[in-house]
Coordinates of C-alpha atoms in Angstrom, one line a residue:
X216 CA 97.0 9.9 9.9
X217 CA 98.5 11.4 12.2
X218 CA 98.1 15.1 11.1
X219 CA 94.2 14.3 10.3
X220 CA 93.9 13.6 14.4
X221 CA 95.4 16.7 15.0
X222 CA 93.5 18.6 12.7
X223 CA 90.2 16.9 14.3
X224 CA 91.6 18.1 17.3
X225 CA 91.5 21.4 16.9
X226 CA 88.0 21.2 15.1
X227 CA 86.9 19.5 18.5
X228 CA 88.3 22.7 20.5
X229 CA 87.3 25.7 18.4
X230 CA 83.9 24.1 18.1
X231 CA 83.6 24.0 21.9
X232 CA 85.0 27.4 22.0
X233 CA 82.8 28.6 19.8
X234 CA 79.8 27.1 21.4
X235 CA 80.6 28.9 25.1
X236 CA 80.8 32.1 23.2
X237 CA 77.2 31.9 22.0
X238 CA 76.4 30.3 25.4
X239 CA 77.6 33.6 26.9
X240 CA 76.6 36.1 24.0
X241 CA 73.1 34.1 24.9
X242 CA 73.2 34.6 28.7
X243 CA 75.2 37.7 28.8
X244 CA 72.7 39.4 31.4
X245 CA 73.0 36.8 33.8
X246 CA 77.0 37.2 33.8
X247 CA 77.0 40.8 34.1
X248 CA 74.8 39.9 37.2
X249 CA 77.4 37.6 38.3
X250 CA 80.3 40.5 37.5
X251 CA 79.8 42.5 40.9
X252 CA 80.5 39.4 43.6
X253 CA 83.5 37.7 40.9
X254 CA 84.6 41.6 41.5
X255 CA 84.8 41.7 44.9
X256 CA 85.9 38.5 45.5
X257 CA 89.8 39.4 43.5
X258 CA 90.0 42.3 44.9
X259 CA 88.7 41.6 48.9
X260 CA 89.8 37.5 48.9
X261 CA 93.1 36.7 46.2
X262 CA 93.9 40.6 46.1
X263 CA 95.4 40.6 49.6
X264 CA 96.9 37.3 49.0
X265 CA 100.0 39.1 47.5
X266 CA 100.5 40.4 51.1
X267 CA 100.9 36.8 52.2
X268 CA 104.8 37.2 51.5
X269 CA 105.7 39.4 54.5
X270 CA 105.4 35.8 56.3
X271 CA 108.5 35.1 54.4
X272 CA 110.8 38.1 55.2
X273 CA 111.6 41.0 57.8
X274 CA 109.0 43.3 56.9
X275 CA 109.9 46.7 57.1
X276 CA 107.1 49.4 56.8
X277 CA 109.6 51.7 55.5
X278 CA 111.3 49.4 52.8
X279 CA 107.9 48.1 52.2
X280 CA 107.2 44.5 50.8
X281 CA 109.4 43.6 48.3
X282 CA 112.3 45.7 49.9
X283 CA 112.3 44.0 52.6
X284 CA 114.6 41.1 53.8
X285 CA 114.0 37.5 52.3
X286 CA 114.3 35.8 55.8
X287 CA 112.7 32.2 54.4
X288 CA 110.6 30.3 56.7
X289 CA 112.3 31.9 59.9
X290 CA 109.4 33.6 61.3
X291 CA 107.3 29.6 61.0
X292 CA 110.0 28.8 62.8
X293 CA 110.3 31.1 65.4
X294 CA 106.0 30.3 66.3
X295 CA 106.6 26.6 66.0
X296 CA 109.7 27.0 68.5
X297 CA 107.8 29.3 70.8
X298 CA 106.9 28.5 74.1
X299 CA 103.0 29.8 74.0
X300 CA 102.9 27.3 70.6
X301 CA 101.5 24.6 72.2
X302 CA 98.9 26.4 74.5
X303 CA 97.8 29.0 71.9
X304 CA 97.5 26.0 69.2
X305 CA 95.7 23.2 71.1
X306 CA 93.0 25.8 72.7
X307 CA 92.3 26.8 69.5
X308 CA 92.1 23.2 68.2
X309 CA 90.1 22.7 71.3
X310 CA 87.6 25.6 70.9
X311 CA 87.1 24.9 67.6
X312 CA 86.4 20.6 67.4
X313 CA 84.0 21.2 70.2
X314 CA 82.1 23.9 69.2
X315 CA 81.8 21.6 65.9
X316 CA 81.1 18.7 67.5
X317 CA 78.5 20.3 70.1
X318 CA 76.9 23.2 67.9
X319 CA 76.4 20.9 64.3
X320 CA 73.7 18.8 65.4
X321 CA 71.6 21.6 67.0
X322 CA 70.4 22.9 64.1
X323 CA 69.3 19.4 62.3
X324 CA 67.0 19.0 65.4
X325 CA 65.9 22.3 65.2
X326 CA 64.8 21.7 61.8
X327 CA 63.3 18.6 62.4
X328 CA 61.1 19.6 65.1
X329 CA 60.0 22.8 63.8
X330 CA 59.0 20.4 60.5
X331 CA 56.6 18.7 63.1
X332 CA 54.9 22.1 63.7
X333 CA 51.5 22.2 60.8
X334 CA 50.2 25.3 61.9
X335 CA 51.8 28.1 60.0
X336 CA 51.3 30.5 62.4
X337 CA 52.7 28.9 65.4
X338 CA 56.1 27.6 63.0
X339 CA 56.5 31.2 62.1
X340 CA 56.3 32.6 65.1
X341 CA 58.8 30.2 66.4
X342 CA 61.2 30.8 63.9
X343 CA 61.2 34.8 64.3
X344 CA 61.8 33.6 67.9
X345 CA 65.1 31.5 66.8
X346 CA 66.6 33.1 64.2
X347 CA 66.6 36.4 66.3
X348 CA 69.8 36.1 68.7
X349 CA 71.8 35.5 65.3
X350 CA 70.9 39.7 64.7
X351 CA 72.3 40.8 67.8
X352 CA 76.0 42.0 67.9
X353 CA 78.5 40.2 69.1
X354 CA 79.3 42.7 71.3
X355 CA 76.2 43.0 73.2
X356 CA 75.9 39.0 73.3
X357 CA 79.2 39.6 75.3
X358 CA 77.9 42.3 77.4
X359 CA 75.2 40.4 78.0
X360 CA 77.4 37.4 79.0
X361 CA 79.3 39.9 81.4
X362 CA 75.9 41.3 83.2
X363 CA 74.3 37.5 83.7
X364 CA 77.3 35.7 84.5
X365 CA 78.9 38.6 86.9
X366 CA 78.9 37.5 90.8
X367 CA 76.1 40.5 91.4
X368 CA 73.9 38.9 88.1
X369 CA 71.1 36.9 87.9
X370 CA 73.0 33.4 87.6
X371 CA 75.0 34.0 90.3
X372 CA 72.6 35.1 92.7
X373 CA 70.5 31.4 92.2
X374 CA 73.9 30.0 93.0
X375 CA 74.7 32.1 95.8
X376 CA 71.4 31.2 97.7
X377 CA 72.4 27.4 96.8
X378 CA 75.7 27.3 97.9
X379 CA 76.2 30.3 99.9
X380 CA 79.0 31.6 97.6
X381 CA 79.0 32.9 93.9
X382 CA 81.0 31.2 90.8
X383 CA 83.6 33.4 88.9
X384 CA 82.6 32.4 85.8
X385 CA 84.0 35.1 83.3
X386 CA 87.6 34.9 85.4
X387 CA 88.1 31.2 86.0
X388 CA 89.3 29.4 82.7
X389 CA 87.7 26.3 83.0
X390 CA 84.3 27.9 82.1
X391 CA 85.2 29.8 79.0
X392 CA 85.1 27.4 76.5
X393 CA 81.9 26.3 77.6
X394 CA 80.6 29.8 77.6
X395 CA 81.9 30.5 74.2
X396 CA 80.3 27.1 72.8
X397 CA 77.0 27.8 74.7
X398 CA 76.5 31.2 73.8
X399 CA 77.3 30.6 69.8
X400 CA 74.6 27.9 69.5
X401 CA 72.1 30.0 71.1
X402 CA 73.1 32.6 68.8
X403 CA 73.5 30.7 66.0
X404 CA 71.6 27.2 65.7
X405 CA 68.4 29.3 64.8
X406 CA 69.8 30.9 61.9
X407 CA 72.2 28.0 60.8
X408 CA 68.7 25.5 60.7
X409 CA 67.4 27.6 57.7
X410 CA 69.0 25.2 55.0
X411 CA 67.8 22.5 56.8
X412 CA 63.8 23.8 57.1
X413 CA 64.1 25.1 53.7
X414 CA 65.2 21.2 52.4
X415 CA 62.7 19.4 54.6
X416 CA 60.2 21.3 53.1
X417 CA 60.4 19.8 49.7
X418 CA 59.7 16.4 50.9
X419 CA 57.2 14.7 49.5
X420 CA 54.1 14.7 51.5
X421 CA 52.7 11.3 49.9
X422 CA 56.0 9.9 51.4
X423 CA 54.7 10.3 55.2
X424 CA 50.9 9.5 54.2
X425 CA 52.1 6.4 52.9
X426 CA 54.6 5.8 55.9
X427 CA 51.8 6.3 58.3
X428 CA 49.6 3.7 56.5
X429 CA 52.7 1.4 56.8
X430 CA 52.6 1.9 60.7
X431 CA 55.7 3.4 60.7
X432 CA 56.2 6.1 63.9
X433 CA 57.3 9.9 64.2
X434 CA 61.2 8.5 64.9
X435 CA 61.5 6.2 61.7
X436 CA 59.8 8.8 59.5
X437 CA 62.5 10.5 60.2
X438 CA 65.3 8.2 60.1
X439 CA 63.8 6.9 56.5
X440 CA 62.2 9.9 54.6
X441 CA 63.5 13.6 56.8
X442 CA 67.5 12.4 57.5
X443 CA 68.3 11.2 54.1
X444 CA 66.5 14.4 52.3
X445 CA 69.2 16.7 53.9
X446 CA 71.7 14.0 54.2
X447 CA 74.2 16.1 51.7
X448 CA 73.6 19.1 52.7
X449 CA 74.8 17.6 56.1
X450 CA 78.3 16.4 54.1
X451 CA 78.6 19.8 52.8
X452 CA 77.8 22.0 56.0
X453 CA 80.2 19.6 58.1
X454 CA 82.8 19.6 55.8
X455 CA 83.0 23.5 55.4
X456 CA 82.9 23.6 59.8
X457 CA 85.3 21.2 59.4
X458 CA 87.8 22.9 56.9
X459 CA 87.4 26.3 59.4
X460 CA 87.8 24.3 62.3
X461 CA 90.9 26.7 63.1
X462 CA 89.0 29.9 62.3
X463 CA 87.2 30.6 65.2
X464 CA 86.0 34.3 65.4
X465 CA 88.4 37.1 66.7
X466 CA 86.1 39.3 68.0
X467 CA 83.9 37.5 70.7
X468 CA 86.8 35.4 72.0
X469 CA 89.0 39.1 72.3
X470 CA 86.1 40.6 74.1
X471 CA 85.3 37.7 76.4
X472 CA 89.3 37.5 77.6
X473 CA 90.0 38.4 81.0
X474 CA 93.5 38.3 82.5
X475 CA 92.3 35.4 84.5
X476 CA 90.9 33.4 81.8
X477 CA 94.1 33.6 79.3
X478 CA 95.0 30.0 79.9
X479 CA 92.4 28.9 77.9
X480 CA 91.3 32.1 75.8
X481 CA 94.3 32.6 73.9
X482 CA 93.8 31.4 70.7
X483 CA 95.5 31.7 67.3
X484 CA 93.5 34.9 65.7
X485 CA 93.9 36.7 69.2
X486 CA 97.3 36.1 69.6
X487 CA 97.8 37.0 65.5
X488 CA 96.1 40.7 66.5
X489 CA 98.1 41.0 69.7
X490 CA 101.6 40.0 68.1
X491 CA 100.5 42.0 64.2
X492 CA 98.7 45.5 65.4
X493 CA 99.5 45.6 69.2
X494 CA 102.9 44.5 68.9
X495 CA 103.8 45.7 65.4
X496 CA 105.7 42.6 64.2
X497 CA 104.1 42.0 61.2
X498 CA 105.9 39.5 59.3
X499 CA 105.2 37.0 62.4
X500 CA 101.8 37.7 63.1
X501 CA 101.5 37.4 59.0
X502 CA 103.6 33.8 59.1
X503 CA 100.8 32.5 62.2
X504 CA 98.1 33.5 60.0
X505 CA 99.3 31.9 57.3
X506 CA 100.0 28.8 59.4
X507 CA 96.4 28.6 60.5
X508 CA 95.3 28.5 57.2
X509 CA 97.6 26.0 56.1
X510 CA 95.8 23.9 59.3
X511 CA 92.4 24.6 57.7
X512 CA 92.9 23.7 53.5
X513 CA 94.3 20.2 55.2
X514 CA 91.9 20.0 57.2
X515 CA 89.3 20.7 54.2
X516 CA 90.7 18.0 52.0
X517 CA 91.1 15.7 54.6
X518 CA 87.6 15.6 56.2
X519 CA 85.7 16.1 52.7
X520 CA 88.0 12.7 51.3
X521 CA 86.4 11.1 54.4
X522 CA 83.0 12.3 53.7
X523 CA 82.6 11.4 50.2
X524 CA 83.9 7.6 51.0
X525 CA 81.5 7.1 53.9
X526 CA 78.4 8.9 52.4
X527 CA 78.8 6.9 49.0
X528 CA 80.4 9.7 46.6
X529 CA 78.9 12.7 48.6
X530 CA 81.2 15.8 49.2
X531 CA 82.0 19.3 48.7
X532 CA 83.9 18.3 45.3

């Protein structure tokens, strides 16, 4: 009895074996399409991952990884120990939860007011005119931010014939969170409301025509047919924000620092560039990194477990 189970076993599993051969004999072409990104991906994502072990010695150029001292988790220690932890972690935290929470609903309204717009024409035209800040470099966004927040720019000027007396915006730290936050919704709401337009648009009409001869308004058109159409894309795009909430981008918050507004502008991937290329300690700029994405896979599994049990099953995985 026994030995006939196994034997239908394996029956059972070369059968299936055999079936996603043919499947992928069948469908070769669209596999060798696939090939190029699978490609990239091992070499550009899990092939640096081998580097991840510096975090866990003294890394030595010279004696290279694996000659190198086994030091343990010493350098996770020596960040969670340091005196700039708590500062450099919670303005990261902080950057990062309200950008989230400020910059995730932008989009959805976006999208839901330019589904309003019936004249093709005018909804185009509006769209060229909101997805274009997300094409301009981060640097000139910055430069930008420099010229029309300066105490000689525009901004400053209106202020100055309110008050009598300019704001320091780019120097003072109170105001760079805000200014980081501001500045990526205008550049990025646009762009990001694409999934959203792209949804609504395969909503029924027949559903409003038969919602208007109900007597329902604009609002619970919305609420009842619009908001549950993109509903899970709405789990999935909050629950990848959410799983990066720590990986805020280098490059703007570098540029935007000022010796003034360091306080708050330090974050984790600044202070990883600083410590790693500036500083040439390697192995601890390697063991913050790795730290922050520790932060973010918890973070990931967390909010997407929360998801899925308040949006009845609906999640990332």
């Amino acid at each position: 009895m026994h030995n006939s189970i196994e034997a239908d076993h394996r029956t059972m599993v070369t059968k299936h074996k055999s079936s996603m051969l043919d499947y992928v004999k069948k469908h070769y072409f669209l596999y060798l399409l696939l090939a190029p990104a699978v490609i990239l991906t091992l070499i550009f994502k899990y092939g640096p991952m081998y580097g991840a072990i510096i975090a866990f010695k003294d890394f030595s150029p010279i004696k290279g990884i694996m000659g190198s001292e086994w030091v343990g988790f010493y350098n996770f220690e020596k960040f969670l120990s340091s005196p700039n932890f708590e500062v450099i972690f919670m303005n990261t935290l902080k950057l990062s939860f309200f950008g989230l929470i400020l910059s995730f609903p932008v989009p959805i309204l976006l999208a839901l007011m330019l589904n309003q717009v019936r004249r093709a024409g005018v909804k185009k035209n509006i769209q060229l005119f909101l997805y274009a800040p997300n094409f301009i470099s981060v640097v000139v966004v910055v430069g930008m931010l420099f010229i029309f927040l300066s105490p000689t720019g525009p901004i400053n000027q209106l202020f100055n014939w309110i008050t009598g007396e300019p704001i320091m915006f780019m120097s003072r730290p109170e105001y760079f969170r805000w200014i980081y936050i501001l500045s990526d919704i205008w550049t990025g709401a646009g762009w990001a409301s694409i999934i959203y337009v792209a949804a609504l648009a395969n909503v029924d009409p027949e559903l409003h025509n038969a919602a208007n001869l109900d007597g329902a308004n604009l609002l619970q058109r919305i609420r009842h047919i619009d908001l549950p159409t993109i509903r899970p894309i709405m789990a999935i795009v909050f629950i990848l924000a959410a799983g990066g909430i720590m990986s805020i981008g280098f490059e703007k918050a570098y540029l935007m620092q000022t010796a003034m507004n360091l306080p708050t502008s330090e974050i984790i991937p600044t202070y990883v560039y600083k410590i790693g290329l500036q500083s040439g300690d390697y192995a601890y700029s390697a063991a913050v990194g790795l730290f922050n994405s520790l932060i973010n896979v918890i973070l990931l599994v967390t909010v997407n477990f929360i998801v899925k049990k308040l949006n009845d099953g609906d999640g990332l995985y």
